[in-house]
Amino acid sequence: MTETTAEAPASAPRAHAARRWARRVAPPVIVGAVLVALVRSAGPARVAAALHEGHLAPLLPIALLVTAAVLPLVAMWDLVVLRAALGGGRFADVLRAKAAAAPLLILNSGAAGGAYALWIARRLGARPVEAVGVVLYVVSSDLAAVSVVALGAMLAGTTHVPLALRVLPAGCVAAVVGLAVLARAGVLRGRLGPLEVWRRVPLHRGLLQLAGRSFNNFLIVVAASAMAHAFGLAIPTLAILGAMPFVLIAVNLPIVNIAGIGASQGAWVFFFSAWASPAEILAFSFVWQLAMAMALVLRGLPFVRRVVAEIDEGRAATTAVAAG
């Protein structure tokens, strides 16, 4: 009995260390295995040839143009949510914070969302649960918005998306809008934690920012189509509009992607292999992801120092109030 009791505390740190090691090692192992399988299937020489033959020069300018165009729109729709949920916020501040946090999307969407939530808490004086709620509201709205783009393309005649997947965008939009309706109707009662934000945002404002985010995502998908055509892929624009939202979701999946590279390449090949060879699609998917990542970094770098300073100022103010 004594030996068992003594062994338990000693084994706990080892188990914790093992789990931490597994979390660090699993993503690169999984991503590496996926990439090796995809490239081997397509043929490494053919992928290299497609990269060499593709037109790379126009990609970064297009990425810079679309990321610059959507930033003020994204900030405007976030401001709609922030003012309804927290009663404050300025457009210039939100634009700056969104730009500074976006490069962390290269790591994963959780890192970018966490940084944005921290800024909301420190700069706007929100409670942590409120800041997290705002970010969850924004992320779910973005997910519904990209689903709206997919639905629109499917209704316009895109037929290559498998039938089993076509229900997903409709289900996503129904779930997000349904939650907003239930929250505003008072069906959800009691302490909701982060979901309290859904109760605070009026339904008409929620639908307005959802429509705006759908336009944002439409611009991003159209830019992806322009980049694919510039690279040399003859994929119909409607096909990209219908399937690209699934690719964007795959890009942001944790564990199976690093910097947007990994399982997302499988999504590219799965949806677009009817119009180009797997080697050509893989080659383009790599350079598309690189161009978009570079654009986010170049767009966000000028704002990082200011946003970090605002977070530090907010933390100092919170500490002073607590000490007083």
XYZ file of C-alpha atoms in Angstrom:
324
model
C 0.000 0.000 0.000
C 2.820 2.396 0.903
C 4.800 1.492 -2.227
C 1.768 2.105 -4.472
C 1.116 5.474 -2.865
C 4.733 6.492 -3.302
C 4.834 5.434 -6.940
C 1.718 7.408 -7.959
C 3.157 10.932 -7.461
C 6.375 9.891 -9.189
C 4.552 8.541 -12.232
C 2.350 11.627 -12.647
C 5.173 13.957 -13.836
C 6.377 11.262 -16.246
C 2.880 10.887 -17.700
C 2.532 14.657 -18.029
C 5.923 14.900 -19.742
C 4.978 12.084 -22.108
C 1.727 13.818 -23.087
C 3.528 17.106 -23.619
C 6.167 15.388 -25.749
C 3.443 13.658 -27.782
C 1.658 16.977 -28.414
C 4.883 18.473 -29.718
C 5.944 15.528 -31.827
C 2.572 14.440 -33.235
C 1.898 17.419 -35.554
C 5.200 17.306 -37.484
C 5.043 13.519 -37.698
C 1.468 13.559 -39.010
C 2.107 16.444 -41.409
C 5.321 14.828 -42.640
C 3.558 11.529 -43.269
C 0.716 13.237 -45.156
C 3.087 15.267 -47.336
C 5.303 12.284 -48.113
C 2.269 10.234 -49.135
C 0.847 13.018 -51.325
C 4.131 13.897 -53.024
C 5.044 10.256 -53.600
C 1.622 9.628 -55.125
C 1.929 12.654 -57.423
C 5.601 12.047 -58.210
C 8.331 14.271 -56.701
C 9.845 15.007 -60.109
C 6.464 16.025 -61.518
C 5.763 18.298 -58.533
C 9.178 19.950 -58.979
C 8.543 20.367 -62.707
C 5.139 21.957 -62.022
C 6.757 24.421 -59.622
C 9.372 25.280 -62.230
C 6.843 25.712 -65.045
C 4.222 27.622 -63.035
C 4.036 31.411 -63.109
C 4.982 32.518 -59.598
C 5.497 36.275 -60.025
C 1.800 37.357 -59.925
C 0.893 35.376 -56.809
C 2.290 37.584 -54.032
C 0.896 40.841 -55.503
C -2.579 39.268 -55.718
C -2.264 37.991 -52.135
C -1.163 41.420 -50.905
C -4.026 43.092 -52.733
C -6.756 40.846 -51.323
C -5.418 40.836 -47.753
C -5.227 44.654 -47.833
C -8.740 44.899 -49.286
C -10.438 42.666 -46.711
C -8.715 44.086 -43.603
C -10.925 47.193 -43.169
C -14.004 45.101 -43.934
C -13.073 42.471 -41.344
C -12.375 45.202 -38.777
C -15.757 46.805 -39.498
C -17.676 43.566 -38.949
C -15.724 42.795 -35.769
C -16.557 46.289 -34.530
C -20.267 45.547 -34.982
C -19.864 42.582 -32.622
C -17.616 44.382 -30.135
C -19.923 47.364 -29.732
C -22.966 45.164 -29.264
C -21.252 42.774 -26.851
C -19.003 45.158 -24.905
C -20.377 48.612 -25.662
C -17.131 50.002 -27.037
C -14.275 49.830 -29.484
C -12.793 52.075 -32.180
C -12.389 51.138 -35.834
C -8.692 52.063 -36.051
C -7.873 50.052 -32.914
C -9.708 46.951 -34.134
C -8.106 47.173 -37.587
C -4.672 47.381 -35.990
C -5.311 44.419 -33.671
C -6.722 42.225 -36.447
C -3.726 42.933 -38.665
C -1.224 42.248 -35.879
C -2.857 38.969 -34.811
C -3.378 37.567 -38.322
C 0.239 36.411 -38.919
C -0.296 33.919 -36.081
C -2.714 32.121 -38.409
C 0.468 30.681 -39.900
C 0.758 28.667 -36.684
C -2.949 27.936 -36.264
C -6.255 29.743 -35.825
C -6.121 29.181 -32.047
C -2.931 31.237 -31.703
C -4.398 34.141 -33.683
C -7.685 33.969 -31.777
C -5.902 33.834 -28.436
C -3.829 36.908 -29.234
C -6.932 38.795 -30.363
C -8.836 37.787 -27.225
C -5.926 38.989 -25.064
C -5.968 42.361 -26.830
C -9.744 42.651 -26.349
C -9.394 41.939 -22.645
C -6.476 44.320 -22.080
C -7.370 47.147 -24.441
C -11.149 47.186 -24.051
C -11.263 46.099 -20.413
C -13.365 43.023 -21.098
C -13.482 40.097 -18.733
C -11.652 37.036 -20.092
C -14.914 35.154 -20.587
C -16.285 38.098 -22.602
C -13.144 38.341 -24.752
C -13.251 34.614 -25.477
C -16.954 34.886 -26.270
C -16.350 37.662 -28.811
C -13.635 35.632 -30.532
C -15.857 32.529 -30.620
C -18.682 34.619 -32.091
C -16.327 35.996 -34.766
C -14.855 32.579 -35.611
C -18.272 30.923 -35.863
C -19.491 33.793 -38.038
C -16.486 33.377 -40.341
C -17.189 29.655 -40.583
C -20.815 30.337 -41.468
C -19.765 33.029 -43.955
C -17.433 30.737 -45.869
C -20.264 28.197 -45.913
C -22.544 30.820 -47.475
C -20.004 31.233 -50.298
C -19.966 27.483 -50.891
C -23.773 27.306 -50.900
C -24.021 30.157 -53.386
C -21.591 28.482 -55.765
C -23.398 25.151 -55.501
C -26.740 26.788 -56.242
C -25.135 28.502 -59.235
C -24.287 25.137 -60.738
C -21.168 23.741 -59.108
C -21.662 19.960 -59.129
C -18.228 18.487 -58.425
C -18.555 18.705 -54.626
C -19.643 15.246 -53.401
C -23.278 15.063 -52.330
C -22.329 13.938 -48.817
C -20.351 17.160 -48.305
C -22.978 19.526 -49.679
C -25.062 19.301 -46.529
C -22.201 20.567 -44.364
C -22.318 24.252 -45.414
C -26.102 24.370 -44.986
C -25.819 22.691 -41.589
C -23.104 25.113 -40.486
C -25.128 28.196 -41.457
C -28.259 26.769 -39.804
C -26.367 26.020 -36.570
C -24.764 29.467 -36.296
C -27.921 31.410 -37.161
C -30.056 29.089 -35.037
C -27.884 29.695 -31.979
C -28.218 33.455 -32.475
C -32.005 33.190 -32.784
C -32.329 31.015 -29.680
C -30.077 33.291 -27.629
C -31.967 36.452 -28.584
C -35.351 34.786 -28.068
C -34.453 34.013 -24.461
C -34.574 30.260 -24.931
C -31.034 29.977 -23.580
C -31.263 30.963 -19.948
C -28.976 31.161 -16.957
C -25.271 31.903 -17.016
C -23.988 31.160 -20.491
C -20.300 31.974 -20.055
C -18.763 32.880 -23.440
C -22.136 32.277 -25.116
C -23.475 35.363 -23.322
C -22.143 37.315 -26.332
C -24.808 35.647 -28.510
C -27.472 37.003 -26.159
C -26.071 40.533 -26.337
C -25.666 40.888 -30.119
C -28.998 41.888 -31.731
C -30.111 39.477 -34.428
C -30.160 42.103 -37.187
C -26.572 43.104 -36.387
C -25.504 39.478 -36.320
C -27.044 38.852 -39.737
C -25.515 42.074 -41.096
C -21.989 41.131 -40.078
C -22.561 37.581 -41.373
C -23.493 38.981 -44.785
C -20.435 41.229 -44.691
C -18.121 38.366 -43.794
C -19.598 36.333 -46.643
C -18.510 39.088 -49.029
C -15.039 39.065 -47.442
C -14.709 35.334 -48.013
C -16.039 35.705 -51.538
C -13.173 38.125 -52.260
C -10.628 35.702 -50.786
C -11.933 32.807 -52.883
C -12.025 34.931 -56.047
C -8.412 35.911 -55.336
C -7.507 32.217 -54.990
C -9.131 31.612 -58.366
C -7.154 34.470 -59.910
C -3.936 33.091 -58.402
C -4.671 29.590 -59.732
C -5.281 30.938 -63.234
C -2.163 33.122 -63.040
C -0.124 30.085 -61.996
C -1.407 28.192 -65.030
C -4.256 26.014 -63.730
C -7.430 25.942 -65.823
C -9.853 25.380 -62.934
C -13.301 26.976 -63.471
C -14.008 29.843 -61.103
C -17.330 28.331 -60.013
C -15.546 25.108 -59.105
C -13.141 27.046 -56.889
C -15.994 29.019 -55.317
C -17.797 25.789 -54.456
C -14.863 23.828 -53.057
C -12.416 26.464 -51.812
C -14.356 27.000 -48.555
C -13.644 23.362 -47.665
C -9.952 23.972 -48.396
C -9.956 27.066 -46.162
C -11.445 25.000 -43.339
C -8.833 22.274 -43.907
C -6.030 24.860 -43.809
C -7.036 25.853 -40.264
C -7.313 22.347 -38.822
C -4.842 21.850 -35.943
C -2.453 18.895 -35.581
C -2.733 17.870 -39.261
C -1.322 21.172 -40.559
C 1.748 23.257 -39.796
C 1.680 26.796 -41.202
C -1.287 25.701 -43.306
C 0.711 22.905 -44.927
C -0.342 19.285 -44.498
C -3.826 17.850 -44.778
C -4.922 20.961 -46.671
C -2.874 19.733 -49.645
C -5.006 16.609 -49.619
C -8.114 18.810 -49.808
C -6.687 20.639 -52.815
C -6.046 17.370 -54.642
C -9.392 15.861 -53.620
C -11.503 18.747 -54.913
C -9.570 19.908 -57.977
C -7.957 16.824 -59.534
C -10.631 16.813 -62.259
C -9.012 19.885 -63.854
C -5.283 19.403 -63.283
C -2.817 16.701 -62.341
C -2.114 16.055 -58.636
C 1.445 17.294 -59.180
C 0.230 20.636 -60.569
C -2.341 21.039 -57.808
C 0.184 20.239 -55.080
C 2.691 22.670 -56.552
C 0.125 25.457 -56.638
C -1.184 24.687 -53.143
C 2.327 25.124 -51.720
C 2.964 28.482 -53.396
C -0.573 29.729 -52.692
C -0.131 29.038 -48.979
C 3.318 30.674 -49.002
C 2.040 33.778 -50.797
C -0.920 34.208 -48.432
C 1.301 33.692 -45.369
C 3.806 36.278 -46.621
C 0.985 38.732 -47.313
C -0.431 38.341 -43.787
C 3.013 38.880 -42.254
C 3.792 41.938 -44.394
C 0.361 43.388 -43.629
C 0.610 42.786 -39.899
C 4.228 43.637 -39.052
C 3.767 47.451 -39.010
C 1.134 47.083 -36.259
C 2.690 44.452 -33.991
C 4.746 46.768 -31.766
C 1.809 49.098 -31.123
C -0.595 46.251 -30.336
C 1.887 44.574 -27.968
C 2.330 47.929 -26.215
C -1.444 48.268 -25.838
C -1.626 44.801 -24.284
C 1.171 45.692 -21.846
C -0.522 48.988 -20.950
C -3.786 47.183 -20.295
C -2.059 44.637 -18.091
C -0.318 47.388 -16.112
C -3.614 49.226 -15.640
C -5.338 46.058 -14.469
C -2.534 45.357 -12.013
C -2.685 48.914 -10.658
C -6.432 48.724 -10.132
C -6.098 45.364 -8.347
C -3.306 46.707 -6.133
C -5.292 49.850 -5.304
